[in-house]
mmCIF file of C-alpha atoms in Angstrom:
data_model
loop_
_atom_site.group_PDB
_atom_site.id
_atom_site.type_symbol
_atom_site.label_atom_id
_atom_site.label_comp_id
_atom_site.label_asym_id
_atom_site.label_seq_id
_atom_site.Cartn_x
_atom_site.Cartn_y
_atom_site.Cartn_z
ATOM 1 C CA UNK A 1 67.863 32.730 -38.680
ATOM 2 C CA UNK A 2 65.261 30.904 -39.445
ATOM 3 C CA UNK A 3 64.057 28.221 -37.156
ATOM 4 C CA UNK A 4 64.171 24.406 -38.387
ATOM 5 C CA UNK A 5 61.031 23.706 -39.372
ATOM 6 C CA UNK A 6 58.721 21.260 -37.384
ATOM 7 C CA UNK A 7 56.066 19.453 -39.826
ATOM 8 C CA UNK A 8 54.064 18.043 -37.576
ATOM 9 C CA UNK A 9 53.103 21.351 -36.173
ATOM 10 C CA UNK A 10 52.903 22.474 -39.944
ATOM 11 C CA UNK A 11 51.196 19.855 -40.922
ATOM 12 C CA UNK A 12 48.378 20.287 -37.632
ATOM 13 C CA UNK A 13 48.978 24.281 -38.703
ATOM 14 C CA UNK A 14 47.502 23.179 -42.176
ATOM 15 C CA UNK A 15 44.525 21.167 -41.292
ATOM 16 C CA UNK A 16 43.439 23.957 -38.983
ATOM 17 C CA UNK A 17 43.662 26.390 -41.673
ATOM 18 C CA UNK A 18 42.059 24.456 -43.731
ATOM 19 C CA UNK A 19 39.211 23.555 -41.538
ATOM 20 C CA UNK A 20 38.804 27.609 -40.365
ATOM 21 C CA UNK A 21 38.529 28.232 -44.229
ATOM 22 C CA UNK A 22 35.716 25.646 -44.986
ATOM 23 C CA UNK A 23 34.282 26.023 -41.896
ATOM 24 C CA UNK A 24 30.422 28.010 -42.517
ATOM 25 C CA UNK A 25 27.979 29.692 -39.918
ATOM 26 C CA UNK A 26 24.709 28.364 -39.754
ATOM 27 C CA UNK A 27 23.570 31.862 -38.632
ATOM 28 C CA UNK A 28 21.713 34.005 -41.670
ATOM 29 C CA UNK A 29 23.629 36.080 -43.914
ATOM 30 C CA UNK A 30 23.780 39.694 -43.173
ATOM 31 C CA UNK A 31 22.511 39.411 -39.536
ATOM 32 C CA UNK A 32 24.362 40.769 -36.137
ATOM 33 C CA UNK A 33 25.221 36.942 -35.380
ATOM 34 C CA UNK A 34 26.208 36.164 -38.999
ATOM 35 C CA UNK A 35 28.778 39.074 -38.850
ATOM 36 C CA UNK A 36 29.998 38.121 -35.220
ATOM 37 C CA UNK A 37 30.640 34.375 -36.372
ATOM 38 C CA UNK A 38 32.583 36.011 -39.277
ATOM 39 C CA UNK A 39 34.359 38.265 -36.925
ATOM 40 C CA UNK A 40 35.824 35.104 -34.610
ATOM 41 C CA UNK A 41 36.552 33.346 -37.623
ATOM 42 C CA UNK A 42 38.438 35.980 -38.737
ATOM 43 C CA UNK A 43 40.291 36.149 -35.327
ATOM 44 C CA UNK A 44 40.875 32.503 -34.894
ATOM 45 C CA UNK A 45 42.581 32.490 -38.120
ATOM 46 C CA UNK A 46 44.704 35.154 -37.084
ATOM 47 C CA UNK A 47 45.201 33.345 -33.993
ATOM 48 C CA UNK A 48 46.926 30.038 -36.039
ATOM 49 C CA UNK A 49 48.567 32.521 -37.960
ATOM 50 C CA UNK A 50 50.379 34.563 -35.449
ATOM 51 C CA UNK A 51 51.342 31.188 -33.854
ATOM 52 C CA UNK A 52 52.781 29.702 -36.053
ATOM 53 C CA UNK A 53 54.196 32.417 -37.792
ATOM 54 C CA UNK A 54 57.033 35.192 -36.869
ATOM 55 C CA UNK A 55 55.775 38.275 -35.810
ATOM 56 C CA UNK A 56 55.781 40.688 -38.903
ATOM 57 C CA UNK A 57 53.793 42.743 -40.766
ATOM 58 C CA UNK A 58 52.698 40.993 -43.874
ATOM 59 C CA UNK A 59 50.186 41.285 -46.571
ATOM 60 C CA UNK A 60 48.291 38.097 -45.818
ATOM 61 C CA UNK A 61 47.664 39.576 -41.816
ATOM 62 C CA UNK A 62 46.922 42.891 -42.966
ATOM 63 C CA UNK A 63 43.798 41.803 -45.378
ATOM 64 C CA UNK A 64 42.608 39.540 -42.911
ATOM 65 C CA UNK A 65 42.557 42.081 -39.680
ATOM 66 C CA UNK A 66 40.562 44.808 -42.258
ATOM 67 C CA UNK A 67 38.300 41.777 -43.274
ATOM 68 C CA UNK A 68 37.524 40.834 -39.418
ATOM 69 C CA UNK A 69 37.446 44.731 -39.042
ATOM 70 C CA UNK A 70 35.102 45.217 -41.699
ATOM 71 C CA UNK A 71 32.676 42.367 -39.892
ATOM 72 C CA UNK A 72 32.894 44.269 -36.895
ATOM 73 C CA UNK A 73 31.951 47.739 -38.588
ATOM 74 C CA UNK A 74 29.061 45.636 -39.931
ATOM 75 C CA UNK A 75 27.963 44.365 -36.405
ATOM 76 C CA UNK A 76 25.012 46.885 -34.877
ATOM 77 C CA UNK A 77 26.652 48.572 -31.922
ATOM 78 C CA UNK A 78 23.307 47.556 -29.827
ATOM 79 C CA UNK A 79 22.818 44.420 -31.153
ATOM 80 C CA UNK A 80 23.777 41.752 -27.934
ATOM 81 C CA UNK A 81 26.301 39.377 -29.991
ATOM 82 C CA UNK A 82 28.088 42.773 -29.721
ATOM 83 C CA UNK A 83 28.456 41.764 -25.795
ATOM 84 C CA UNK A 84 30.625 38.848 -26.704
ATOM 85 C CA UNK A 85 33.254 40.929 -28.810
ATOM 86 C CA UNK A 86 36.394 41.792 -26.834
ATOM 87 C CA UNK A 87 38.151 38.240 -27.533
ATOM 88 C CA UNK A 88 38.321 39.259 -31.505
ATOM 89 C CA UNK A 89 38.921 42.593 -30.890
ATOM 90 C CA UNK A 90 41.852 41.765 -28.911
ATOM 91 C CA UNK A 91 43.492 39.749 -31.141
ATOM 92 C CA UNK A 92 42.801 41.632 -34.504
ATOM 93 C CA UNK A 93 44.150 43.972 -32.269
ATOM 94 C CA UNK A 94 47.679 41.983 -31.406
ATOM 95 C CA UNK A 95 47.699 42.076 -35.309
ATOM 96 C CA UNK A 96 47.193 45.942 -36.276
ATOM 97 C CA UNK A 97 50.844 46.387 -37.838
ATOM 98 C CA UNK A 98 49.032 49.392 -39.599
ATOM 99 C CA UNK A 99 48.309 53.442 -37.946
ATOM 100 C CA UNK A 100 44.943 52.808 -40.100
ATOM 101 C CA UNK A 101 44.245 49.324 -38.385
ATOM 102 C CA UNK A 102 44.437 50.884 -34.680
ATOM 103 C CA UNK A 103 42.401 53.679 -35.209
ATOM 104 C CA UNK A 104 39.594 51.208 -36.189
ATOM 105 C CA UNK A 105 40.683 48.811 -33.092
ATOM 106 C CA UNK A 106 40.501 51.538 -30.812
ATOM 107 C CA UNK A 107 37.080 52.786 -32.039
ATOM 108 C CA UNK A 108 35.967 49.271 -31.658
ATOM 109 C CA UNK A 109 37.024 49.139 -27.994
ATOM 110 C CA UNK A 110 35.771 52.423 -27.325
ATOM 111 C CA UNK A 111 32.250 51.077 -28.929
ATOM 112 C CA UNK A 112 32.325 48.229 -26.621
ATOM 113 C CA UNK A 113 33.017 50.053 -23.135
ATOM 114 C CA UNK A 114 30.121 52.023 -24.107
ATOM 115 C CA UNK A 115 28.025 49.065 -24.578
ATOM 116 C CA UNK A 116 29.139 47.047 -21.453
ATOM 117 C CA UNK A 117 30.441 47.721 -18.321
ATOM 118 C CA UNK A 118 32.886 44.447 -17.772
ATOM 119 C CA UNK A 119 35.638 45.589 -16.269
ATOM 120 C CA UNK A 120 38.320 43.353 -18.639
ATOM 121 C CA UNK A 121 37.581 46.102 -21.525
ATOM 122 C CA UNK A 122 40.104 48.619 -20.672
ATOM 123 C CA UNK A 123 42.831 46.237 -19.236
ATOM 124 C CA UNK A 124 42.226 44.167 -22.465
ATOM 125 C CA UNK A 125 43.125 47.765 -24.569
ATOM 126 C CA UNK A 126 45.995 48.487 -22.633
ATOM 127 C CA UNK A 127 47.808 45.460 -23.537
ATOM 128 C CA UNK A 128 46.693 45.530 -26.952
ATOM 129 C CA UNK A 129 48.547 49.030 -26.903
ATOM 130 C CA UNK A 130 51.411 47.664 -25.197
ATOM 131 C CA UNK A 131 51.435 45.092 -27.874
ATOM 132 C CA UNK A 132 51.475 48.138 -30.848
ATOM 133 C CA UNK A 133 54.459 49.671 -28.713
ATOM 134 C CA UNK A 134 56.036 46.174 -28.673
ATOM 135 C CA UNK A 135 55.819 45.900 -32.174
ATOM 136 C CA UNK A 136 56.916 49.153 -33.095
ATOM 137 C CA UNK A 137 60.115 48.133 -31.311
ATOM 138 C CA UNK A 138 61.080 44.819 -30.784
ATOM 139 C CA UNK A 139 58.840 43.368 -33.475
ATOM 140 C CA UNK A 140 59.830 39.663 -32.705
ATOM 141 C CA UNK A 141 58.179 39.710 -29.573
ATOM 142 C CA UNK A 142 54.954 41.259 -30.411
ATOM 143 C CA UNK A 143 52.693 38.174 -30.524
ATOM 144 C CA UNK A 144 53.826 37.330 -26.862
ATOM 145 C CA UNK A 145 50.629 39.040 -25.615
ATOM 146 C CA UNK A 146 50.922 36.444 -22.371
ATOM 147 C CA UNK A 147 54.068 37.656 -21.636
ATOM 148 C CA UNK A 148 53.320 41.252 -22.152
ATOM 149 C CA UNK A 149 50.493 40.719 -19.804
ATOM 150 C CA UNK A 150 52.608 39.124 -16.821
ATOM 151 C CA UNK A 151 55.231 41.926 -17.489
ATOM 152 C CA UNK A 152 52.398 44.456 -16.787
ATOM 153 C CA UNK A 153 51.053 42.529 -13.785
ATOM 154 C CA UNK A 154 47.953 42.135 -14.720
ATOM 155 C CA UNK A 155 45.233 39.191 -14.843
ATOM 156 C CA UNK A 156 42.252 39.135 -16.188
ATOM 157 C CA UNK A 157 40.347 37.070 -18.703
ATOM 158 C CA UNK A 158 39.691 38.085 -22.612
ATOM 159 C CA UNK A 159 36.096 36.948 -23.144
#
């Protein structure tokens, strides 16, 4: 079932989703910082929707994890907004219902560890992969990245 619905959260939900889709980059078109401000709106979109929303596979969270993927494949692997990329990654990554999807989110983490050396990269990518196995499973529960996280003892930031 169902839960009842609150509307003041739906209502907030709303306004944020309206505000993420009017919302414009003063950064150039077609530059490394254009496509990265793309890329986190793309993720903080997926963000509202994944919270406010049950954890499933739709066709709304499929387009926009390619289109935040397809920012990302536009981003120059040595460009240095690409230092700042693991928070999107990680949660278009919490959102790859699709084989296709996590290919292209594990090339993109891949990409990153060989740009920097942080050390949050590959504990970051191991959740995310918990999260696919999570969601191959007990699809409900997917979203709960925190949880998944305490569950694997682990702490570390995603920025």
């Amino acid at each position: 079932y169902e839960p009842a619905v609150d509307y003041q959260i739906l209502g907030d939900a709303v306004s944020i989703d309206s505000a993420i889709r009017a919302w414009e980059t003063s950064y150039t078109p077609n530059t490394p910082n254009y496509y990265l401000a793309q890329l986190y709106r793309q993720s903080t979109w997926v963000y509202l929707y994944r919270t406010i929303r049950p954890s499933r596979p739709s066709e709304k969270i499929a387009q926009v994890v390619d289109d935040g993927l397809s920012f990302l494949d536009q981003l120059p692997q040595d460009a240095g907004a690409y230092s700042i990329v693991l928070m999107p990654l990680f949660l278009l990554g919490c959102s790859a219902f699709l084989p296709r999807q996590r290919e292209r989110i594990k090339k993109g983490f891949e990409t990153l560890k060989g740009y920097s050396n942080l050390r949050n990269i590959e504990p970051a990518f191991k959740v995310v992969e918990r999260v696919w196995e999570v969601m191959d499973t007990k699809m409900e529960e997917s979203w709960d990245w925190e949880k998944i996280i305490s569950d694997m003892n682990m702490d570390f930031l995603i920025t």
